[in-house]
Short mmCIF file of C-alpha atoms and ligand atoms in Angstrom, two decimals:
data_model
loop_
_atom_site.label_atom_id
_atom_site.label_comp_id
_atom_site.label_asym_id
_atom_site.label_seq_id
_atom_site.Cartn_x
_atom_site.Cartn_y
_atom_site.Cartn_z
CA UNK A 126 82.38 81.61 -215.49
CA UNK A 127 81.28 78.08 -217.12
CA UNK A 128 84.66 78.50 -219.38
CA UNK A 129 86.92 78.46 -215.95
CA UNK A 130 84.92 75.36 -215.10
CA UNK A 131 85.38 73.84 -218.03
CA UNK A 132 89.02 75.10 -217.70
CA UNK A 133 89.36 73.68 -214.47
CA UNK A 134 87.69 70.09 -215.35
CA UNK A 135 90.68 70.01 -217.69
CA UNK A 136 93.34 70.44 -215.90
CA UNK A 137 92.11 68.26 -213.09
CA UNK A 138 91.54 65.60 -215.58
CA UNK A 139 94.89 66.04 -217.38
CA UNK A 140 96.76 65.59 -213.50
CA UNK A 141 94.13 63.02 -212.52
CA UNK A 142 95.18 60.73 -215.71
CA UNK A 143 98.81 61.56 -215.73
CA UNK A 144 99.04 60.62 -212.17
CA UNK A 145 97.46 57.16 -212.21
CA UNK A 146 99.91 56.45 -215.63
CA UNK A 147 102.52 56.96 -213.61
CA UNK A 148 102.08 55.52 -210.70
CA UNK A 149 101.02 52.22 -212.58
CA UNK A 150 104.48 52.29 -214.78
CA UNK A 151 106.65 53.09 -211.46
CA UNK A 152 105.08 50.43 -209.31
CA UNK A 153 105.29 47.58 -212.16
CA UNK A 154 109.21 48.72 -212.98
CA UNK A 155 109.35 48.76 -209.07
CA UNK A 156 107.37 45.16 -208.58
CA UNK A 157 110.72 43.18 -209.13
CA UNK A 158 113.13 44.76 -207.13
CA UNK A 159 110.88 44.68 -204.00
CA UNK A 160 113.21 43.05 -202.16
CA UNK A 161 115.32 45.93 -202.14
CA UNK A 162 114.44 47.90 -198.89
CA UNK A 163 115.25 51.05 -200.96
CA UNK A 164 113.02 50.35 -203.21
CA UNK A 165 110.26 49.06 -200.59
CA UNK A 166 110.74 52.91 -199.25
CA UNK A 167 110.07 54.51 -202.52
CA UNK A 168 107.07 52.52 -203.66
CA UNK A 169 105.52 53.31 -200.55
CA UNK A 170 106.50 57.01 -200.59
CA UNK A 171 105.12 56.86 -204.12
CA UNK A 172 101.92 55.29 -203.40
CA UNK A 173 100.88 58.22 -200.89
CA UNK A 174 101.69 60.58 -202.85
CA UNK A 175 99.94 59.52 -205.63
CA UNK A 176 97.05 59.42 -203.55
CA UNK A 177 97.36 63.15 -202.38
CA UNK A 178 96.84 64.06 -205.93
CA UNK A 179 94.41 61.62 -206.94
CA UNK A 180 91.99 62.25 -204.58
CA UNK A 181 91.47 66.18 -204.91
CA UNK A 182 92.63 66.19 -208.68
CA UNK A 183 89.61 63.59 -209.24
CA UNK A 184 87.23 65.10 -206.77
CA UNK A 185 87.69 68.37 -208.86
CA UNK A 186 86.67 67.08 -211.96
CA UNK A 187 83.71 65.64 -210.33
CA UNK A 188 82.76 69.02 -208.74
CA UNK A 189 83.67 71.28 -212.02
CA UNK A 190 81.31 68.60 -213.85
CA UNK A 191 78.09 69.27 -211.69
CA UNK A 192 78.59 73.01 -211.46
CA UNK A 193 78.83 73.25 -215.25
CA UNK A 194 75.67 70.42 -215.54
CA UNK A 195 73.72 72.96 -212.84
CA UNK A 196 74.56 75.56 -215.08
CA UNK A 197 73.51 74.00 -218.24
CA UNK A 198 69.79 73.82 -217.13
CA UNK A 199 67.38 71.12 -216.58
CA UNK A 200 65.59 72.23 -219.64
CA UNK A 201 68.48 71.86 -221.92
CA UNK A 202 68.63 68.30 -224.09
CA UNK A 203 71.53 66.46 -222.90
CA UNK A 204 73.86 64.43 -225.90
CA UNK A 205 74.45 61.04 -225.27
CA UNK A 206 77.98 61.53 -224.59
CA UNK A 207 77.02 64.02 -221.85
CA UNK A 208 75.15 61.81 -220.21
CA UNK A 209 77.74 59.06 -220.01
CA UNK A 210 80.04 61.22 -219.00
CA UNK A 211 77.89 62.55 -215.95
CA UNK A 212 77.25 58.27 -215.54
CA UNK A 213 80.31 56.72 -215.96
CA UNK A 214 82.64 59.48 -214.99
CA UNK A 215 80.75 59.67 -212.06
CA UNK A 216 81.26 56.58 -211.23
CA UNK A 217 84.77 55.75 -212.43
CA UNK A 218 85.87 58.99 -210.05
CA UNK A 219 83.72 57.61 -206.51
CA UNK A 220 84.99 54.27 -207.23
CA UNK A 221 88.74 55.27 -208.05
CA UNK A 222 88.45 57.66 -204.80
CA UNK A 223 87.51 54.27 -202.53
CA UNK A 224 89.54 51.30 -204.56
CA UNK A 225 92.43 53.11 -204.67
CA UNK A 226 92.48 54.53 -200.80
CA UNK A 227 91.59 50.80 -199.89
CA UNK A 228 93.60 49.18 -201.59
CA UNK A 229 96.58 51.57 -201.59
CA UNK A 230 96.74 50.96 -197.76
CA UNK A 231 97.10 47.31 -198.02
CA UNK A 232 99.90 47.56 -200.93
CA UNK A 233 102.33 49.58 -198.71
CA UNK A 234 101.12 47.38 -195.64
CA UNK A 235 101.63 44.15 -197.38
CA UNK A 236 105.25 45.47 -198.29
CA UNK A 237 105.94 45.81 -194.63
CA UNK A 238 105.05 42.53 -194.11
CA UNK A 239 108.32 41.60 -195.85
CA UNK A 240 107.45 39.16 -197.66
CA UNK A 241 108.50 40.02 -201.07
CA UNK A 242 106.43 37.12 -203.10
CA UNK A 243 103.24 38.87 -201.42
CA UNK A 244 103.79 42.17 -201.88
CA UNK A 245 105.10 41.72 -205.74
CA UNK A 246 101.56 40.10 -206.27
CA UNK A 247 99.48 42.73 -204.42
CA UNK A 248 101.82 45.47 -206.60
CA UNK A 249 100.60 43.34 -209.87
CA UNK A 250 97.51 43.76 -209.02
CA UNK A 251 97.17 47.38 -208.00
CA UNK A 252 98.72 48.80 -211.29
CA UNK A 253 96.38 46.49 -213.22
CA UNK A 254 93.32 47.86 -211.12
CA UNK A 255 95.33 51.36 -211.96
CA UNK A 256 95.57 50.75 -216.06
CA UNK A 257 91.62 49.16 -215.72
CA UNK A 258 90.63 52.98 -214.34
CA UNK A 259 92.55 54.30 -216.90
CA UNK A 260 90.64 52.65 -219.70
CA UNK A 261 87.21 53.66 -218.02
CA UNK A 262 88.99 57.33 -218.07
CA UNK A 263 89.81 57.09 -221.46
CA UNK A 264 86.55 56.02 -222.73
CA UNK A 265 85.12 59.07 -220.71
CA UNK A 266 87.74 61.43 -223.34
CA UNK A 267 86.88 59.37 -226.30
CA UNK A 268 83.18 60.32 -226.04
CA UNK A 269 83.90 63.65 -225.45
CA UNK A 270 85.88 63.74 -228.72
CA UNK A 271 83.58 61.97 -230.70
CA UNK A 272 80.37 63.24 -229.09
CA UNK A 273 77.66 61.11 -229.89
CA UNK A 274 74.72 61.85 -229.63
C1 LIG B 907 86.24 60.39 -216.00
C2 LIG B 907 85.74 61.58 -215.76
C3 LIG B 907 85.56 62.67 -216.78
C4 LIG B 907 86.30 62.95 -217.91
C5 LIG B 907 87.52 62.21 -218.44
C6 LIG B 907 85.69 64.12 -218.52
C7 LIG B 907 86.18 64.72 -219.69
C8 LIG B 907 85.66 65.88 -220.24
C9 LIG B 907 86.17 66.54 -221.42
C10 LIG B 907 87.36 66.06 -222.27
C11 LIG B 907 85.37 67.62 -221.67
C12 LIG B 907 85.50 68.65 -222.82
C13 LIG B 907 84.45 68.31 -223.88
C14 LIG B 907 84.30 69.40 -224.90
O1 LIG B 907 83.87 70.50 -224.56
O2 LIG B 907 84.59 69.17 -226.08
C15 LIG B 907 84.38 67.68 -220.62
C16 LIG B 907 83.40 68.63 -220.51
C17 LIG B 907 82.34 68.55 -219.62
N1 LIG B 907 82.17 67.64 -218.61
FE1 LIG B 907 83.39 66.10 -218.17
N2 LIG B 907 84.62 64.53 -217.77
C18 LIG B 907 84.50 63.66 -216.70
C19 LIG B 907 83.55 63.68 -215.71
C20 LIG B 907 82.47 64.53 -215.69
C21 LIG B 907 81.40 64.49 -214.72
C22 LIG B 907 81.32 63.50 -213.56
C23 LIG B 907 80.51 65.49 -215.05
C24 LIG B 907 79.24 65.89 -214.41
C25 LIG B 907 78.76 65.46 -213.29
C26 LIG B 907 81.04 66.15 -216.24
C27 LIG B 907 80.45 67.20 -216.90
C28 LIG B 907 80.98 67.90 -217.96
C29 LIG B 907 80.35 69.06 -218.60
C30 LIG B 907 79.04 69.70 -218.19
C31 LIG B 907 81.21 69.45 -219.64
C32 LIG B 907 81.01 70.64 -220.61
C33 LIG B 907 80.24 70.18 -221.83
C34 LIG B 907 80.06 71.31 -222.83
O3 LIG B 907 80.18 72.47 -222.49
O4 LIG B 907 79.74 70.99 -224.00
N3 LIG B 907 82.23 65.54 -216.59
N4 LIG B 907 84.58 66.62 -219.77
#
């Protein structure tokens, strides 16, 4: 049973990342053609989306990571890298799940505001909020790798 945890942290954590790498490339190949009400369409379609699979991909890992931590014991020593991945993974998932439904909203609202110059800016910044998750992420999987202890 811990193994399809484990197997099921992966997977959520393999869409999770994929998702929010994507998203950030589309959005800043998408930030200068805003103008184009095509495009306006597409970023916006692509902006929900993402969040319908960020939210329960991420929320998956988080809930795969307690079972298997509940399962572990309270008796059992914990490795350093354990316990920053229980910290900061924690964290990096509860604050993705709020930034990005926040600030998500306002993206595709400030690109129905029509003005391009505003929305290009608030696109910038998203993806860079995106790639700073990513890094957080990543540092999450590097620990793993290298488990220190
Ligand atoms: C950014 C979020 C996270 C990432 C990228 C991540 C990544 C990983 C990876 C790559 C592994 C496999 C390590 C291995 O067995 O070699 C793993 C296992 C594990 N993760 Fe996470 N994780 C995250 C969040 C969490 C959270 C929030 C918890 C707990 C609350 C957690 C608990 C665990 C546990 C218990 C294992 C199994 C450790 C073992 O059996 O040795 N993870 N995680």
């Amino acid at each position: 049973m811990y193994e399809f945890f484990l197997f099921l942290h992966l997977t959520a954590i393999s869409i999770w990342l994929g998702s929010v790498l994507t998203i950030a490339i589309m959005l800043l190949t998408m930030r200068q053609q805003i103008a184009n009400r095509d495009i306006k369409s597409l970023a916006q379609k692509a902006i929900r989306t993402f969040n319908r699979i960020m939210y329960p991909s991420s929320f998956l890992v988080l809930v795969s990571g307690i079972v298997m931590i509940v399962k572990l014991g309270k008796d059992s020593a914990r490795p350093f890298w354990l316990e920053y991945m229980q910290d900061a993974g924690a964290m990096t998932i509860l604050v993705s799940i709020i930034l990005s439904g926040i600030w998500g909203k306002k993206v595709i609202k400030r690109i129905n505001q029509g003005n391009d110059k505003h929305a290009e800016s608030s696109i910038s910044k998203f993806s860079s909020g995106l790639l700073v998750s990513l890094l957080f992420i990543l540092s999450v999987v590097f620990m793993a790798a290298f488990k220190f202890n």
